[in-house]
């Protein structure tokens, strides 16, 4: 090289300087878009799991209410006065537990359930207080529990219906 001449610059030309930045921004946008899609699927799967848990807990509470009602001492069948009575039934000489604990509503994640009153007082059933729309709208599991199509979770009422001679007890739609 002669004196006074400049060495050629190595690297990118002037027009290529912004290309790397645009490529990185495009890659970040595509990554964010893919992450959003994955999070939507994960969120829906979590809701499906909470919904299945609601159906399981609702059926368990109905079973406990039924046991409390059917095993009442004496000729008159009592309804539980509260959900707490299902965990601590002191009507007998020995303590009876129909439920191990009062479960939280898996949809609202609260221990506050909507109460379906029994005829003559007490509790005949429960329901979630969530106004969200359920994913399941039909299926054998809903039919077995006596639940129909619903616009929101609070429409699913888990209610014990006493046996009538010749009938089996269960959940009332």
Short mmCIF file of C-alpha atoms in Angstrom, two decimals:
data_model
loop_
_atom_site.label_atom_id
_atom_site.label_comp_id
_atom_site.label_asym_id
_atom_site.label_seq_id
_atom_site.Cartn_x
_atom_site.Cartn_y
_atom_site.Cartn_z
CA UNK A 1 0.00 0.00 0.00
CA UNK A 2 1.28 3.45 -0.82
CA UNK A 3 1.44 6.22 1.65
CA UNK A 4 -1.63 8.36 1.76
CA UNK A 5 -3.93 5.60 0.59
CA UNK A 6 -6.48 4.29 2.97
CA UNK A 7 -6.95 0.61 3.59
CA UNK A 8 -10.31 -0.72 2.41
CA UNK A 9 -12.85 -1.12 5.18
CA UNK A 10 -13.70 -4.64 6.09
CA UNK A 11 -17.27 -5.52 7.06
CA UNK A 12 -20.64 -4.31 5.90
CA UNK A 13 -21.36 -1.71 3.23
CA UNK A 14 -23.37 1.30 4.21
CA UNK A 15 -26.66 -0.16 2.88
CA UNK A 16 -26.19 -3.38 4.86
CA UNK A 17 -25.89 -1.74 8.31
CA UNK A 18 -29.68 -1.78 9.01
CA UNK A 19 -30.31 -5.27 7.64
CA UNK A 20 -29.07 -7.04 10.77
CA UNK A 21 -31.30 -4.92 12.99
CA UNK A 22 -34.36 -5.63 10.84
CA UNK A 23 -33.57 -9.37 10.84
CA UNK A 24 -33.25 -9.42 14.64
CA UNK A 25 -36.51 -7.50 15.07
CA UNK A 26 -38.29 -9.86 12.67
CA UNK A 27 -36.95 -12.91 14.55
CA UNK A 28 -38.11 -11.41 17.87
CA UNK A 29 -41.57 -10.73 16.41
CA UNK A 30 -41.89 -14.32 15.16
CA UNK A 31 -40.74 -15.65 18.54
CA UNK A 32 -43.31 -13.49 20.35
CA UNK A 33 -46.04 -14.68 17.98
CA UNK A 34 -45.14 -18.34 18.52
CA UNK A 35 -45.01 -17.80 22.31
CA UNK A 36 -48.47 -16.25 22.21
CA UNK A 37 -49.84 -19.29 20.37
CA UNK A 38 -48.26 -21.69 22.85
CA UNK A 39 -49.58 -19.71 25.83
CA UNK A 40 -53.11 -19.85 24.39
CA UNK A 41 -52.92 -23.65 24.20
CA UNK A 42 -51.43 -23.89 27.71
CA UNK A 43 -54.15 -21.60 29.09
CA UNK A 44 -56.92 -23.67 27.50
CA UNK A 45 -55.38 -26.89 28.84
CA UNK A 46 -55.25 -25.39 32.35
CA UNK A 47 -58.93 -24.43 32.06
CA UNK A 48 -59.80 -27.99 30.95
CA UNK A 49 -58.00 -29.38 34.00
CA UNK A 50 -59.80 -26.96 36.37
CA UNK A 51 -63.10 -27.88 34.71
CA UNK A 52 -62.47 -31.60 35.21
CA UNK A 53 -61.57 -30.88 38.85
CA UNK A 54 -64.83 -28.94 39.27
CA UNK A 55 -66.80 -31.93 37.99
CA UNK A 56 -64.95 -34.29 40.34
CA UNK A 57 -65.37 -32.05 43.39
CA UNK A 58 -69.03 -31.34 42.57
CA UNK A 59 -69.77 -35.07 42.38
CA UNK A 60 -67.90 -35.63 45.67
CA UNK A 61 -69.92 -32.92 47.44
CA UNK A 62 -73.18 -34.38 46.09
CA UNK A 63 -72.13 -37.82 47.38
CA UNK A 64 -71.34 -36.30 50.81
CA UNK A 65 -74.68 -34.45 50.96
CA UNK A 66 -76.45 -37.68 50.01
CA UNK A 67 -74.67 -39.65 52.73
CA UNK A 68 -75.50 -36.96 55.31
CA UNK A 69 -79.15 -36.91 54.28
CA UNK A 70 -79.70 -40.67 53.91
CA UNK A 71 -77.91 -41.60 57.14
CA UNK A 72 -79.80 -39.12 59.30
CA UNK A 73 -80.76 -40.61 62.66
CA UNK A 74 -84.49 -41.01 63.15
CA UNK A 75 -87.34 -40.99 60.70
CA UNK A 76 -86.90 -37.39 59.50
CA UNK A 77 -84.07 -36.93 57.01
CA UNK A 78 -81.96 -33.86 57.70
CA UNK A 79 -80.06 -31.77 55.17
CA UNK A 80 -76.63 -30.45 56.12
CA UNK A 81 -76.96 -26.93 57.54
CA UNK A 82 -73.58 -25.94 56.04
CA UNK A 83 -70.67 -27.40 54.10
CA UNK A 84 -68.75 -27.57 57.38
CA UNK A 85 -71.31 -30.11 58.66
CA UNK A 86 -70.07 -32.49 55.96
CA UNK A 87 -66.57 -32.48 57.44
CA UNK A 88 -67.69 -32.65 61.06
CA UNK A 89 -71.03 -34.46 61.53
CA UNK A 90 -71.67 -34.63 65.28
CA UNK A 91 -75.21 -36.04 65.13
CA UNK A 92 -73.89 -39.46 66.12
CA UNK A 93 -71.98 -40.76 69.14
CA UNK A 94 -68.82 -40.97 67.03
CA UNK A 95 -67.69 -38.21 64.67
CA UNK A 96 -68.67 -38.78 61.03
CA UNK A 97 -66.76 -37.18 58.17
CA UNK A 98 -68.55 -37.08 54.84
CA UNK A 99 -65.80 -34.92 53.30
CA UNK A 100 -62.16 -34.69 54.35
CA UNK A 101 -62.19 -30.95 53.83
CA UNK A 102 -64.18 -28.24 52.13
CA UNK A 103 -62.65 -28.03 48.70
CA UNK A 104 -61.93 -24.76 46.96
CA UNK A 105 -63.82 -24.08 43.76
CA UNK A 106 -61.18 -24.85 41.11
CA UNK A 107 -62.54 -22.22 38.71
CA UNK A 108 -62.65 -19.24 41.10
CA UNK A 109 -59.97 -20.70 43.42
CA UNK A 110 -62.12 -19.64 46.36
CA UNK A 111 -63.72 -21.62 49.18
CA UNK A 112 -66.95 -19.69 48.57
CA UNK A 113 -69.47 -21.88 46.76
CA UNK A 114 -72.92 -20.95 45.58
CA UNK A 115 -75.46 -22.84 47.70
CA UNK A 116 -78.57 -24.60 46.39
CA UNK A 117 -81.05 -24.55 49.30
CA UNK A 118 -82.80 -27.76 50.31
CA UNK A 119 -86.54 -27.91 50.86
CA UNK A 120 -87.16 -27.12 54.52
CA UNK A 121 -83.69 -25.60 55.02
CA UNK A 122 -80.14 -26.77 54.69
CA UNK A 123 -78.01 -27.43 51.63
CA UNK A 124 -79.08 -29.64 48.73
CA UNK A 125 -76.20 -28.74 46.44
CA UNK A 126 -73.51 -26.33 45.34
CA UNK A 127 -72.37 -24.51 42.22
CA UNK A 128 -69.38 -22.47 41.13
CA UNK A 129 -69.88 -18.72 41.25
CA UNK A 130 -67.79 -18.22 38.10
CA UNK A 131 -69.38 -16.42 35.19
CA UNK A 132 -66.81 -17.81 32.71
CA UNK A 133 -68.03 -19.99 29.86
CA UNK A 134 -67.18 -23.69 30.19
CA UNK A 135 -65.25 -25.51 27.50
CA UNK A 136 -67.39 -28.65 27.78
CA UNK A 137 -70.92 -28.20 26.63
CA UNK A 138 -71.91 -31.85 26.28
CA UNK A 139 -70.60 -35.33 26.89
CA UNK A 140 -71.15 -38.46 28.89
CA UNK A 141 -69.53 -37.11 32.03
CA UNK A 142 -71.91 -34.14 32.09
CA UNK A 143 -74.89 -36.40 31.38
CA UNK A 144 -73.90 -38.83 34.18
CA UNK A 145 -73.78 -35.91 36.62
CA UNK A 146 -77.14 -34.61 35.41
CA UNK A 147 -75.60 -31.44 34.03
CA UNK A 148 -76.73 -30.00 30.74
CA UNK A 149 -75.31 -27.44 28.37
CA UNK A 150 -74.40 -24.25 30.17
CA UNK A 151 -73.51 -20.70 29.23
CA UNK A 152 -71.33 -20.30 32.35
CA UNK A 153 -69.97 -22.45 35.16
CA UNK A 154 -72.53 -21.08 37.62
CA UNK A 155 -75.24 -22.84 35.56
CA UNK A 156 -73.82 -26.24 36.56
CA UNK A 157 -75.73 -27.10 39.75
CA UNK A 158 -74.44 -30.11 41.68
CA UNK A 159 -77.60 -31.10 43.57
CA UNK A 160 -78.46 -34.22 45.54
CA UNK A 161 -81.94 -35.61 44.93
CA UNK A 162 -83.24 -38.06 47.54
CA UNK A 163 -84.26 -41.53 46.53
CA UNK A 164 -87.86 -42.27 45.85
CA UNK A 165 -88.91 -45.89 46.27
CA UNK A 166 -87.58 -47.84 43.29
CA UNK A 167 -85.25 -45.06 42.10
CA UNK A 168 -81.56 -44.48 42.58
CA UNK A 169 -80.38 -41.23 44.14
CA UNK A 170 -78.08 -38.91 42.28
CA UNK A 171 -77.46 -35.51 40.87
CA UNK A 172 -80.43 -33.45 39.78
CA UNK A 173 -80.12 -31.51 36.50
#
